[in-house]
JSON list of C-alpha atoms in Angstrom, two decimals:
[
{"chain": "A", "resi": 1, "resn": "MET", "atom": "CA", "xyz": [-0.13, -13.81, 22.58]},
{"chain": "A", "resi": 2, "resn": "THR", "atom": "CA", "xyz": [-1.64, -10.39, 23.25]},
{"chain": "A", "resi": 3, "resn": "LYS", "atom": "CA", "xyz": [-1.44, -7.33, 21.01]},
{"chain": "A", "resi": 4, "resn": "LYS", "atom": "CA", "xyz": [1.16, -5.94, 23.42]},
{"chain": "A", "resi": 5, "resn": "GLY", "atom": "CA", "xyz": [3.25, -9.04, 22.73]},
{"chain": "A", "resi": 6, "resn": "TRP", "atom": "CA", "xyz": [2.88, -8.57, 18.96]},
{"chain": "A", "resi": 7, "resn": "GLN", "atom": "CA", "xyz": [3.99, -4.97, 19.32]},
{"chain": "A", "resi": 8, "resn": "GLU", "atom": "CA", "xyz": [7.05, -6.01, 21.32]},
{"chain": "A", "resi": 9, "resn": "VAL", "atom": "CA", "xyz": [8.02, -8.53, 18.63]},
{"chain": "A", "resi": 10, "resn": "ASP", "atom": "CA", "xyz": [7.64, -5.86, 15.92]},
{"chain": "A", "resi": 11, "resn": "HIS", "atom": "CA", "xyz": [9.79, -3.51, 17.97]},
{"chain": "A", "resi": 12, "resn": "TYR", "atom": "CA", "xyz": [12.47, -6.17, 18.46]},
{"chain": "A", "resi": 13, "resn": "PHE", "atom": "CA", "xyz": [12.81, -6.94, 14.75]},
{"chain": "A", "resi": 14, "resn": "THR", "atom": "CA", "xyz": [12.59, -3.28, 13.72]},
{"chain": "A", "resi": 15, "resn": "THR", "atom": "CA", "xyz": [15.35, -2.22, 16.09]},
{"chain": "A", "resi": 16, "resn": "LYS", "atom": "CA", "xyz": [17.52, -5.17, 15.03]},
{"chain": "A", "resi": 17, "resn": "LEU", "atom": "CA", "xyz": [16.95, -5.16, 11.26]},
{"chain": "A", "resi": 18, "resn": "HIS", "atom": "CA", "xyz": [16.31, -1.50, 10.38]},
{"chain": "A", "resi": 19, "resn": "ASN", "atom": "CA", "xyz": [18.86, 1.26, 10.35]},
{"chain": "A", "resi": 20, "resn": "GLN", "atom": "CA", "xyz": [17.65, 4.36, 12.19]},
{"chain": "A", "resi": 21, "resn": "ASP", "atom": "CA", "xyz": [16.02, 6.51, 9.53]},
{"chain": "A", "resi": 22, "resn": "GLU", "atom": "CA", "xyz": [15.35, 10.11, 10.55]},
{"chain": "A", "resi": 23, "resn": "VAL", "atom": "CA", "xyz": [13.38, 10.76, 7.35]},
{"chain": "A", "resi": 24, "resn": "MET", "atom": "CA", "xyz": [10.88, 7.98, 8.06]},
{"chain": "A", "resi": 25, "resn": "GLU", "atom": "CA", "xyz": [10.60, 9.01, 11.70]},
{"chain": "A", "resi": 26, "resn": "ALA", "atom": "CA", "xyz": [10.00, 12.62, 10.64]},
{"chain": "A", "resi": 27, "resn": "ALA", "atom": "CA", "xyz": [7.24, 11.52, 8.26]},
{"chain": "A", "resi": 28, "resn": "ILE", "atom": "CA", "xyz": [5.40, 9.68, 11.02]},
{"chain": "A", "resi": 29, "resn": "LYS", "atom": "CA", "xyz": [5.81, 12.67, 13.36]},
{"chain": "A", "resi": 30, "resn": "ALA", "atom": "CA", "xyz": [4.52, 15.06, 10.67]},
{"chain": "A", "resi": 31, "resn": "ASN", "atom": "CA", "xyz": [1.49, 12.84, 10.08]},
{"chain": "A", "resi": 32, "resn": "GLU", "atom": "CA", "xyz": [0.73, 12.80, 13.80]},
{"chain": "A", "resi": 33, "resn": "GLU", "atom": "CA", "xyz": [1.12, 16.58, 14.11]},
{"chain": "A", "resi": 34, "resn": "ALA", "atom": "CA", "xyz": [-1.22, 17.08, 11.16]},
{"chain": "A", "resi": 35, "resn": "GLU", "atom": "CA", "xyz": [-3.73, 14.78, 12.92]},
{"chain": "A", "resi": 36, "resn": "LEU", "atom": "CA", "xyz": [-3.91, 12.37, 10.01]},
{"chain": "A", "resi": 37, "resn": "PRO", "atom": "CA", "xyz": [-5.54, 9.01, 10.82]},
{"chain": "A", "resi": 38, "resn": "SER", "atom": "CA", "xyz": [-3.03, 6.67, 12.48]},
{"chain": "A", "resi": 39, "resn": "ILE", "atom": "CA", "xyz": [-3.30, 4.04, 9.73]},
{"chain": "A", "resi": 40, "resn": "ASP", "atom": "CA", "xyz": [0.14, 4.13, 8.11]},
{"chain": "A", "resi": 41, "resn": "VAL", "atom": "CA", "xyz": [1.73, 0.76, 7.48]},
{"chain": "A", "resi": 42, "resn": "ALA", "atom": "CA", "xyz": [3.99, -0.33, 10.33]},
{"chain": "A", "resi": 43, "resn": "PRO", "atom": "CA", "xyz": [7.74, 0.23, 9.85]},
{"chain": "A", "resi": 44, "resn": "ASN", "atom": "CA", "xyz": [8.41, -3.46, 9.23]},
{"chain": "A", "resi": 45, "resn": "GLN", "atom": "CA", "xyz": [5.58, -3.57, 6.71]},
{"chain": "A", "resi": 46, "resn": "GLY", "atom": "CA", "xyz": [6.95, -0.48, 4.98]},
{"chain": "A", "resi": 47, "resn": "LYS", "atom": "CA", "xyz": [10.35, -2.17, 4.82]},
{"chain": "A", "resi": 48, "resn": "MET", "atom": "CA", "xyz": [8.66, -5.27, 3.39]},
{"chain": "A", "resi": 49, "resn": "LEU", "atom": "CA", "xyz": [7.12, -3.18, 0.60]},
{"chain": "A", "resi": 50, "resn": "HIS", "atom": "CA", "xyz": [10.55, -1.65, -0.02]},
{"chain": "A", "resi": 51, "resn": "LEU", "atom": "CA", "xyz": [12.21, -5.06, -0.28]},
{"chain": "A", "resi": 52, "resn": "LEU", "atom": "CA", "xyz": [9.48, -6.50, -2.50]},
{"chain": "A", "resi": 53, "resn": "ALA", "atom": "CA", "xyz": [9.74, -3.53, -4.89]},
{"chain": "A", "resi": 54, "resn": "LYS", "atom": "CA", "xyz": [13.52, -3.93, -4.88]},
{"chain": "A", "resi": 55, "resn": "MET", "atom": "CA", "xyz": [13.36, -7.69, -5.51]},
{"chain": "A", "resi": 56, "resn": "LYS", "atom": "CA", "xyz": [10.96, -7.02, -8.37]},
{"chain": "A", "resi": 57, "resn": "GLY", "atom": "CA", "xyz": [13.35, -4.42, -9.80]},
{"chain": "A", "resi": 58, "resn": "ALA", "atom": "CA", "xyz": [10.41, -2.05, -10.02]},
{"chain": "A", "resi": 59, "resn": "LYS", "atom": "CA", "xyz": [10.85, 1.05, -12.18]},
{"chain": "A", "resi": 60, "resn": "HIS", "atom": "CA", "xyz": [7.27, 2.30, -12.24]},
{"chain": "A", "resi": 61, "resn": "ILE", "atom": "CA", "xyz": [5.11, 2.00, -9.12]},
{"chain": "A", "resi": 62, "resn": "LEU", "atom": "CA", "xyz": [1.44, 2.88, -8.60]},
{"chain": "A", "resi": 63, "resn": "GLU", "atom": "CA", "xyz": [0.03, 3.41, -5.12]},
{"chain": "A", "resi": 64, "resn": "ILE", "atom": "CA", "xyz": [-3.69, 3.76, -4.46]},
{"chain": "A", "resi": 65, "resn": "GLY", "atom": "CA", "xyz": [-4.02, 5.54, -1.12]},
{"chain": "A", "resi": 66, "resn": "THR", "atom": "CA", "xyz": [-1.28, 7.96, -0.06]},
{"chain": "A", "resi": 67, "resn": "LEU", "atom": "CA", "xyz": [-2.24, 9.28, 3.38]},
{"chain": "A", "resi": 68, "resn": "GLY", "atom": "CA", "xyz": [0.91, 11.14, 4.51]},
{"chain": "A", "resi": 69, "resn": "GLY", "atom": "CA", "xyz": [3.28, 9.47, 2.07]},
{"chain": "A", "resi": 70, "resn": "TYR", "atom": "CA", "xyz": [4.96, 7.08, 4.52]},
{"chain": "A", "resi": 71, "resn": "SER", "atom": "CA", "xyz": [4.54, 3.95, 2.38]},
{"chain": "A", "resi": 72, "resn": "SER", "atom": "CA", "xyz": [5.17, 6.03, -0.76]},
{"chain": "A", "resi": 73, "resn": "ILE", "atom": "CA", "xyz": [8.61, 6.96, 0.56]},
{"chain": "A", "resi": 74, "resn": "TRP", "atom": "CA", "xyz": [9.43, 3.39, 1.55]},
{"chain": "A", "resi": 75, "resn": "MET", "atom": "CA", "xyz": [8.66, 2.12, -1.96]},
{"chain": "A", "resi": 76, "resn": "ALA", "atom": "CA", "xyz": [10.26, 5.03, -3.81]},
{"chain": "A", "resi": 77, "resn": "LYS", "atom": "CA", "xyz": [13.51, 4.41, -1.95]},
{"chain": "A", "resi": 78, "resn": "ALA", "atom": "CA", "xyz": [13.69, 1.09, -3.82]},
{"chain": "A", "resi": 79, "resn": "LEU", "atom": "CA", "xyz": [13.45, 2.76, -7.25]},
{"chain": "A", "resi": 80, "resn": "PRO", "atom": "CA", "xyz": [16.41, 3.16, -9.60]},
{"chain": "A", "resi": 81, "resn": "GLU", "atom": "CA", "xyz": [17.58, 6.66, -10.54]},
{"chain": "A", "resi": 82, "resn": "ASN", "atom": "CA", "xyz": [15.10, 6.92, -13.41]},
{"chain": "A", "resi": 83, "resn": "GLY", "atom": "CA", "xyz": [12.22, 5.26, -11.52]},
{"chain": "A", "resi": 84, "resn": "THR", "atom": "CA", "xyz": [8.84, 6.85, -10.82]},
{"chain": "A", "resi": 85, "resn": "LEU", "atom": "CA", "xyz": [6.00, 6.41, -8.36]},
{"chain": "A", "resi": 86, "resn": "ILE", "atom": "CA", "xyz": [2.49, 7.80, -8.82]},
{"chain": "A", "resi": 87, "resn": "THR", "atom": "CA", "xyz": [0.34, 7.85, -5.71]},
{"chain": "A", "resi": 88, "resn": "LEU", "atom": "CA", "xyz": [-3.38, 8.66, -5.56]},
{"chain": "A", "resi": 89, "resn": "GLU", "atom": "CA", "xyz": [-4.91, 10.49, -2.59]},
{"chain": "A", "resi": 90, "resn": "TYR", "atom": "CA", "xyz": [-8.51, 11.59, -2.05]},
{"chain": "A", "resi": 91, "resn": "SER", "atom": "CA", "xyz": [-7.81, 14.31, 0.54]},
{"chain": "A", "resi": 92, "resn": "GLU", "atom": "CA", "xyz": [-6.05, 17.56, -0.39]},
{"chain": "A", "resi": 93, "resn": "LYS", "atom": "CA", "xyz": [-4.97, 17.92, 3.25]},
{"chain": "A", "resi": 94, "resn": "HIS", "atom": "CA", "xyz": [-3.37, 14.47, 3.29]},
{"chain": "A", "resi": 95, "resn": "ALA", "atom": "CA", "xyz": [-1.75, 15.11, -0.09]},
{"chain": "A", "resi": 96, "resn": "GLU", "atom": "CA", "xyz": [-0.20, 18.36, 1.15]},
{"chain": "A", "resi": 97, "resn": "VAL", "atom": "CA", "xyz": [1.32, 16.60, 4.17]},
{"chain": "A", "resi": 98, "resn": "ALA", "atom": "CA", "xyz": [2.55, 13.83, 1.88]},
{"chain": "A", "resi": 99, "resn": "ARG", "atom": "CA", "xyz": [4.21, 16.28, -0.51]},
{"chain": "A", "resi": 100, "resn": "LYS", "atom": "CA", "xyz": [6.09, 17.90, 2.38]},
{"chain": "A", "resi": 101, "resn": "ASN", "atom": "CA", "xyz": [7.25, 14.51, 3.67]},
{"chain": "A", "resi": 102, "resn": "ILE", "atom": "CA", "xyz": [8.28, 13.44, 0.17]},
{"chain": "A", "resi": 103, "resn": "LYS", "atom": "CA", "xyz": [10.25, 16.64, -0.38]},
{"chain": "A", "resi": 104, "resn": "LEU", "atom": "CA", "xyz": [12.00, 16.23, 2.98]},
{"chain": "A", "resi": 105, "resn": "ALA", "atom": "CA", "xyz": [12.94, 12.69, 1.89]},
{"chain": "A", "resi": 106, "resn": "GLY", "atom": "CA", "xyz": [14.48, 14.10, -1.30]},
{"chain": "A", "resi": 107, "resn": "LEU", "atom": "CA", "xyz": [12.12, 12.08, -3.47]},
{"chain": "A", "resi": 108, "resn": "ASP", "atom": "CA", "xyz": [9.92, 14.79, -5.00]},
{"chain": "A", "resi": 109, "resn": "ASN", "atom": "CA", "xyz": [11.67, 14.18, -8.35]},
{"chain": "A", "resi": 110, "resn": "LYS", "atom": "CA", "xyz": [10.42, 10.57, -8.33]},
{"chain": "A", "resi": 111, "resn": "ILE", "atom": "CA", "xyz": [6.99, 10.76, -6.66]},
{"chain": "A", "resi": 112, "resn": "GLU", "atom": "CA", "xyz": [3.89, 12.41, -8.09]},
{"chain": "A", "resi": 113, "resn": "VAL", "atom": "CA", "xyz": [0.80, 12.84, -5.90]},
{"chain": "A", "resi": 114, "resn": "LEU", "atom": "CA", "xyz": [-2.52, 12.97, -7.76]},
{"chain": "A", "resi": 115, "resn": "VAL", "atom": "CA", "xyz": [-5.40, 14.40, -5.72]},
{"chain": "A", "resi": 116, "resn": "GLY", "atom": "CA", "xyz": [-9.00, 13.29, -6.09]},
{"chain": "A", "resi": 117, "resn": "ALA", "atom": "CA", "xyz": [-11.08, 10.16, -5.82]},
{"chain": "A", "resi": 118, "resn": "ALA", "atom": "CA", "xyz": [-8.95, 7.34, -7.21]},
{"chain": "A", "resi": 119, "resn": "LEU", "atom": "CA", "xyz": [-11.76, 6.16, -9.46]},
{"chain": "A", "resi": 120, "resn": "ASP", "atom": "CA", "xyz": [-11.69, 9.63, -11.05]},
{"chain": "A", "resi": 121, "resn": "THR", "atom": "CA", "xyz": [-7.90, 9.88, -11.40]},
{"chain": "A", "resi": 122, "resn": "LEU", "atom": "CA", "xyz": [-7.18, 6.29, -12.48]},
{"chain": "A", "resi": 123, "resn": "PRO", "atom": "CA", "xyz": [-8.57, 6.85, -16.02]},
{"chain": "A", "resi": 124, "resn": "SER", "atom": "CA", "xyz": [-5.87, 9.50, -16.56]},
{"chain": "A", "resi": 125, "resn": "LEU", "atom": "CA", "xyz": [-3.29, 6.70, -16.24]},
{"chain": "A", "resi": 126, "resn": "LYS", "atom": "CA", "xyz": [-4.86, 4.36, -18.81]},
{"chain": "A", "resi": 127, "resn": "ASP", "atom": "CA", "xyz": [-1.92, 4.71, -21.21]},
{"chain": "A", "resi": 128, "resn": "LYS", "atom": "CA", "xyz": [0.62, 3.69, -18.55]},
{"chain": "A", "resi": 129, "resn": "LYS", "atom": "CA", "xyz": [1.84, 0.29, -17.38]},
{"chain": "A", "resi": 130, "resn": "PHE", "atom": "CA", "xyz": [3.23, -0.31, -13.90]},
{"chain": "A", "resi": 131, "resn": "ASP", "atom": "CA", "xyz": [5.38, -3.15, -12.66]},
{"chain": "A", "resi": 132, "resn": "PHE", "atom": "CA", "xyz": [4.49, -2.76, -8.95]},
{"chain": "A", "resi": 133, "resn": "ILE", "atom": "CA", "xyz": [1.07, -1.71, -7.60]},
{"chain": "A", "resi": 134, "resn": "PHE", "atom": "CA", "xyz": [0.11, -1.17, -3.95]},
{"chain": "A", "resi": 135, "resn": "ILE", "atom": "CA", "xyz": [-3.60, -0.94, -3.10]},
{"chain": "A", "resi": 136, "resn": "ASP", "atom": "CA", "xyz": [-4.29, 0.61, 0.31]},
{"chain": "A", "resi": 137, "resn": "ALA", "atom": "CA", "xyz": [-7.37, 2.82, 0.16]},
{"chain": "A", "resi": 138, "resn": "ASP", "atom": "CA", "xyz": [-11.07, 2.50, 0.99]},
{"chain": "A", "resi": 139, "resn": "LYS", "atom": "CA", "xyz": [-11.75, -1.23, 1.03]},
{"chain": "A", "resi": 140, "resn": "LYS", "atom": "CA", "xyz": [-15.29, -1.05, -0.31]},
{"chain": "A", "resi": 141, "resn": "ASN", "atom": "CA", "xyz": [-13.82, 0.02, -3.66]},
{"chain": "A", "resi": 142, "resn": "ASN", "atom": "CA", "xyz": [-11.20, -2.76, -3.81]},
{"chain": "A", "resi": 143, "resn": "PRO", "atom": "CA", "xyz": [-13.15, -4.54, -6.57]},
{"chain": "A", "resi": 144, "resn": "HIS", "atom": "CA", "xyz": [-12.86, -1.40, -8.73]},
{"chain": "A", "resi": 145, "resn": "TYR", "atom": "CA", "xyz": [-9.22, -0.86, -7.81]},
{"chain": "A", "resi": 146, "resn": "ILE", "atom": "CA", "xyz": [-8.19, -4.39, -8.73]},
{"chain": "A", "resi": 147, "resn": "LYS", "atom": "CA", "xyz": [-9.95, -4.08, -12.10]},
{"chain": "A", "resi": 148, "resn": "TRP", "atom": "CA", "xyz": [-7.87, -0.94, -12.75]},
{"chain": "A", "resi": 149, "resn": "ALA", "atom": "CA", "xyz": [-4.77, -2.76, -11.54]},
{"chain": "A", "resi": 150, "resn": "PHE", "atom": "CA", "xyz": [-5.44, -5.45, -14.15]},
{"chain": "A", "resi": 151, "resn": "GLU", "atom": "CA", "xyz": [-5.79, -2.72, -16.78]},
{"chain": "A", "resi": 152, "resn": "LEU", "atom": "CA", "xyz": [-2.58, -0.94, -15.76]},
{"chain": "A", "resi": 153, "resn": "SER", "atom": "CA", "xyz": [-0.42, -4.02, -15.33]},
{"chain": "A", "resi": 154, "resn": "LYS", "atom": "CA", "xyz": [1.72, -6.15, -17.65]},
{"chain": "A", "resi": 155, "resn": "PRO", "atom": "CA", "xyz": [3.12, -9.67, -17.42]},
{"chain": "A", "resi": 156, "resn": "GLY", "atom": "CA", "xyz": [5.15, -9.90, -14.22]},
{"chain": "A", "resi": 157, "resn": "THR", "atom": "CA", "xyz": [3.50, -6.95, -12.45]},
{"chain": "A", "resi": 158, "resn": "VAL", "atom": "CA", "xyz": [3.33, -7.45, -8.68]},
{"chain": "A", "resi": 159, "resn": "ILE", "atom": "CA", "xyz": [0.15, -6.27, -6.93]},
{"chain": "A", "resi": 160, "resn": "ILE", "atom": "CA", "xyz": [0.06, -5.94, -3.12]},
{"chain": "A", "resi": 161, "resn": "THR", "atom": "CA", "xyz": [-3.23, -5.24, -1.34]},
{"chain": "A", "resi": 162, "resn": "ASP", "atom": "CA", "xyz": [-3.32, -4.27, 2.34]},
{"chain": "A", "resi": 163, "resn": "ASN", "atom": "CA", "xyz": [-5.82, -4.76, 5.17]},
{"chain": "A", "resi": 164, "resn": "VAL", "atom": "CA", "xyz": [-7.57, -7.81, 3.73]},
{"chain": "A", "resi": 165, "resn": "VAL", "atom": "CA", "xyz": [-8.08, -9.85, 6.93]},
{"chain": "A", "resi": 166, "resn": "ARG", "atom": "CA", "xyz": [-9.80, -7.21, 9.09]},
{"chain": "A", "resi": 167, "resn": "GLY", "atom": "CA", "xyz": [-9.22, -9.03, 12.37]},
{"chain": "A", "resi": 168, "resn": "GLY", "atom": "CA", "xyz": [-10.58, -12.24, 10.82]},
{"chain": "A", "resi": 169, "resn": "LYS", "atom": "CA", "xyz": [-13.90, -10.69, 9.80]},
{"chain": "A", "resi": 170, "resn": "VAL", "atom": "CA", "xyz": [-13.20, -11.37, 6.12]},
{"chain": "A", "resi": 171, "resn": "THR", "atom": "CA", "xyz": [-14.57, -14.90, 6.61]},
{"chain": "A", "resi": 172, "resn": "ASP", "atom": "CA", "xyz": [-18.05, -13.60, 7.49]},
{"chain": "A", "resi": 173, "resn": "ALA", "atom": "CA", "xyz": [-20.06, -14.10, 4.31]},
{"chain": "A", "resi": 174, "resn": "ALA", "atom": "CA", "xyz": [-23.13, -12.51, 5.92]},
{"chain": "A", "resi": 175, "resn": "SER", "atom": "CA", "xyz": [-21.35, -9.30, 6.94]},
{"chain": "A", "resi": 176, "resn": "GLU", "atom": "CA", "xyz": [-23.08, -6.05, 6.04]},
{"chain": "A", "resi": 177, "resn": "ASP", "atom": "CA", "xyz": [-19.83, -4.08, 6.52]},
{"chain": "A", "resi": 178, "resn": "GLU", "atom": "CA", "xyz": [-19.06, -2.39, 3.20]},
{"chain": "A", "resi": 179, "resn": "ASN", "atom": "CA", "xyz": [-15.33, -2.92, 3.73]},
{"chain": "A", "resi": 180, "resn": "ILE", "atom": "CA", "xyz": [-15.73, -6.66, 4.29]},
{"chain": "A", "resi": 181, "resn": "LYS", "atom": "CA", "xyz": [-18.06, -6.97, 1.31]},
{"chain": "A", "resi": 182, "resn": "GLY", "atom": "CA", "xyz": [-15.57, -5.07, -0.84]},
{"chain": "A", "resi": 183, "resn": "ILE", "atom": "CA", "xyz": [-12.67, -7.30, 0.18]},
{"chain": "A", "resi": 184, "resn": "ARG", "atom": "CA", "xyz": [-14.64, -10.51, -0.40]},
{"chain": "A", "resi": 185, "resn": "GLU", "atom": "CA", "xyz": [-15.71, -9.34, -3.88]},
{"chain": "A", "resi": 186, "resn": "PHE", "atom": "CA", "xyz": [-12.10, -8.37, -4.57]},
{"chain": "A", "resi": 187, "resn": "VAL", "atom": "CA", "xyz": [-10.91, -11.86, -3.57]},
{"chain": "A", "resi": 188, "resn": "ASP", "atom": "CA", "xyz": [-13.58, -13.41, -5.80]},
{"chain": "A", "resi": 189, "resn": "LEU", "atom": "CA", "xyz": [-12.32, -11.36, -8.75]},
{"chain": "A", "resi": 190, "resn": "LEU", "atom": "CA", "xyz": [-8.78, -12.59, -8.13]},
{"chain": "A", "resi": 191, "resn": "SER", "atom": "CA", "xyz": [-9.92, -16.19, -7.91]},
{"chain": "A", "resi": 192, "resn": "GLU", "atom": "CA", "xyz": [-11.84, -15.91, -11.19]},
{"chain": "A", "resi": 193, "resn": "ASN", "atom": "CA", "xyz": [-9.12, -14.16, -13.22]},
{"chain": "A", "resi": 194, "resn": "GLU", "atom": "CA", "xyz": [-6.78, -16.60, -14.94]},
{"chain": "A", "resi": 195, "resn": "ARG", "atom": "CA", "xyz": [-4.21, -13.80, -15.54]},
{"chain": "A", "resi": 196, "resn": "ILE", "atom": "CA", "xyz": [-3.50, -13.46, -11.83]},
{"chain": "A", "resi": 197, "resn": "ASP", "atom": "CA", "xyz": [-1.74, -15.77, -9.37]},
{"chain": "A", "resi": 198, "resn": "SER", "atom": "CA", "xyz": [-2.34, -14.80, -5.72]},
{"chain": "A", "resi": 199, "resn": "THR", "atom": "CA", "xyz": [-1.94, -15.78, -2.11]},
{"chain": "A", "resi": 200, "resn": "ALA", "atom": "CA", "xyz": [-2.69, -14.14, 1.25]},
{"chain": "A", "resi": 201, "resn": "ILE", "atom": "CA", "xyz": [-0.47, -13.59, 4.28]},
{"chain": "A", "resi": 202, "resn": "GLN", "atom": "CA", "xyz": [-2.02, -13.05, 7.70]},
{"chain": "A", "resi": 203, "resn": "THR", "atom": "CA", "xyz": [-0.10, -10.59, 9.88]},
{"chain": "A", "resi": 204, "resn": "VAL", "atom": "CA", "xyz": [-0.02, -9.67, 13.55]},
{"chain": "A", "resi": 205, "resn": "GLY", "atom": "CA", "xyz": [1.93, -6.82, 15.10]},
{"chain": "A", "resi": 206, "resn": "THR", "atom": "CA", "xyz": [1.78, -3.12, 15.82]},
{"chain": "A", "resi": 207, "resn": "LYS", "atom": "CA", "xyz": [-1.20, -2.78, 13.44]},
{"chain": "A", "resi": 208, "resn": "GLY", "atom": "CA", "xyz": [-3.08, -5.64, 15.10]},
{"chain": "A", "resi": 209, "resn": "TYR", "atom": "CA", "xyz": [-4.41, -8.68, 13.26]},
{"chain": "A", "resi": 210, "resn": "ASP", "atom": "CA", "xyz": [-4.71, -8.17, 9.50]},
{"chain": "A", "resi": 211, "resn": "GLY", "atom": "CA", "xyz": [-2.93, -9.22, 6.32]},
{"chain": "A", "resi": 212, "resn": "PHE", "atom": "CA", "xyz": [-1.91, -8.73, 2.70]},
{"chain": "A", "resi": 213, "resn": "VAL", "atom": "CA", "xyz": [-2.86, -10.31, -0.61]},
{"chain": "A", "resi": 214, "resn": "ILE", "atom": "CA", "xyz": [0.15, -10.70, -2.89]},
{"chain": "A", "resi": 215, "resn": "SER", "atom": "CA", "xyz": [-0.51, -11.21, -6.59]},
{"chain": "A", "resi": 216, "resn": "ILE", "atom": "CA", "xyz": [1.51, -11.46, -9.78]},
{"chain": "A", "resi": 217, "resn": "VAL", "atom": "CA", "xyz": [0.30, -11.05, -13.33]},
{"chain": "A", "resi": 218, "resn": "LYS", "atom": "CA", "xyz": [1.10, -14.15, -15.37]},
{"chain": "A", "resi": 219, "resn": "GLU", "atom": "CA", "xyz": [3.11, -14.12, -18.58]}
]
């Protein structure tokens, strides 16, 4: 199957299983017009995050890596009335686009965007506990992000980490790519931590060949 075939399958399921959502479409359009990198999660992956957060019954969500707020909106739509989502974004430009998208979605009362390097802003959250965490930022720092996720989690917290397969390159132990090295160290940390139970799902589709690690903090 070619990438074109994967894209067609994604399109088929999205058109069949998703209601047309003008807010989500507007967010993608706004991101494109602002010339943000075209690295948002695919619509079906955004819906997956939404459903996972809903199945978890998440009330407090942490996202590391906002971009234009597309995935933030998907997850926040799963929150109860009193739920909150804090999302961390390095770029002020990206954060500004995200805030506009979030306001248009009517979710600015639930979502807070913190601007700055995540490793600088994460310490400000040390007194909080989250029940759903999504890691989708610079991969070389995944080992640091997962350590903070451990710190900010509680028994039952679900942790989802994106872009862990990298077209299959994650298996290359000799890779000098900082992203690959970061992901492999991140996976090692998961495998060594007895508090965490994890698995990986390989994905193909509009975003190409990649995958997620899904983890849960044990009781």
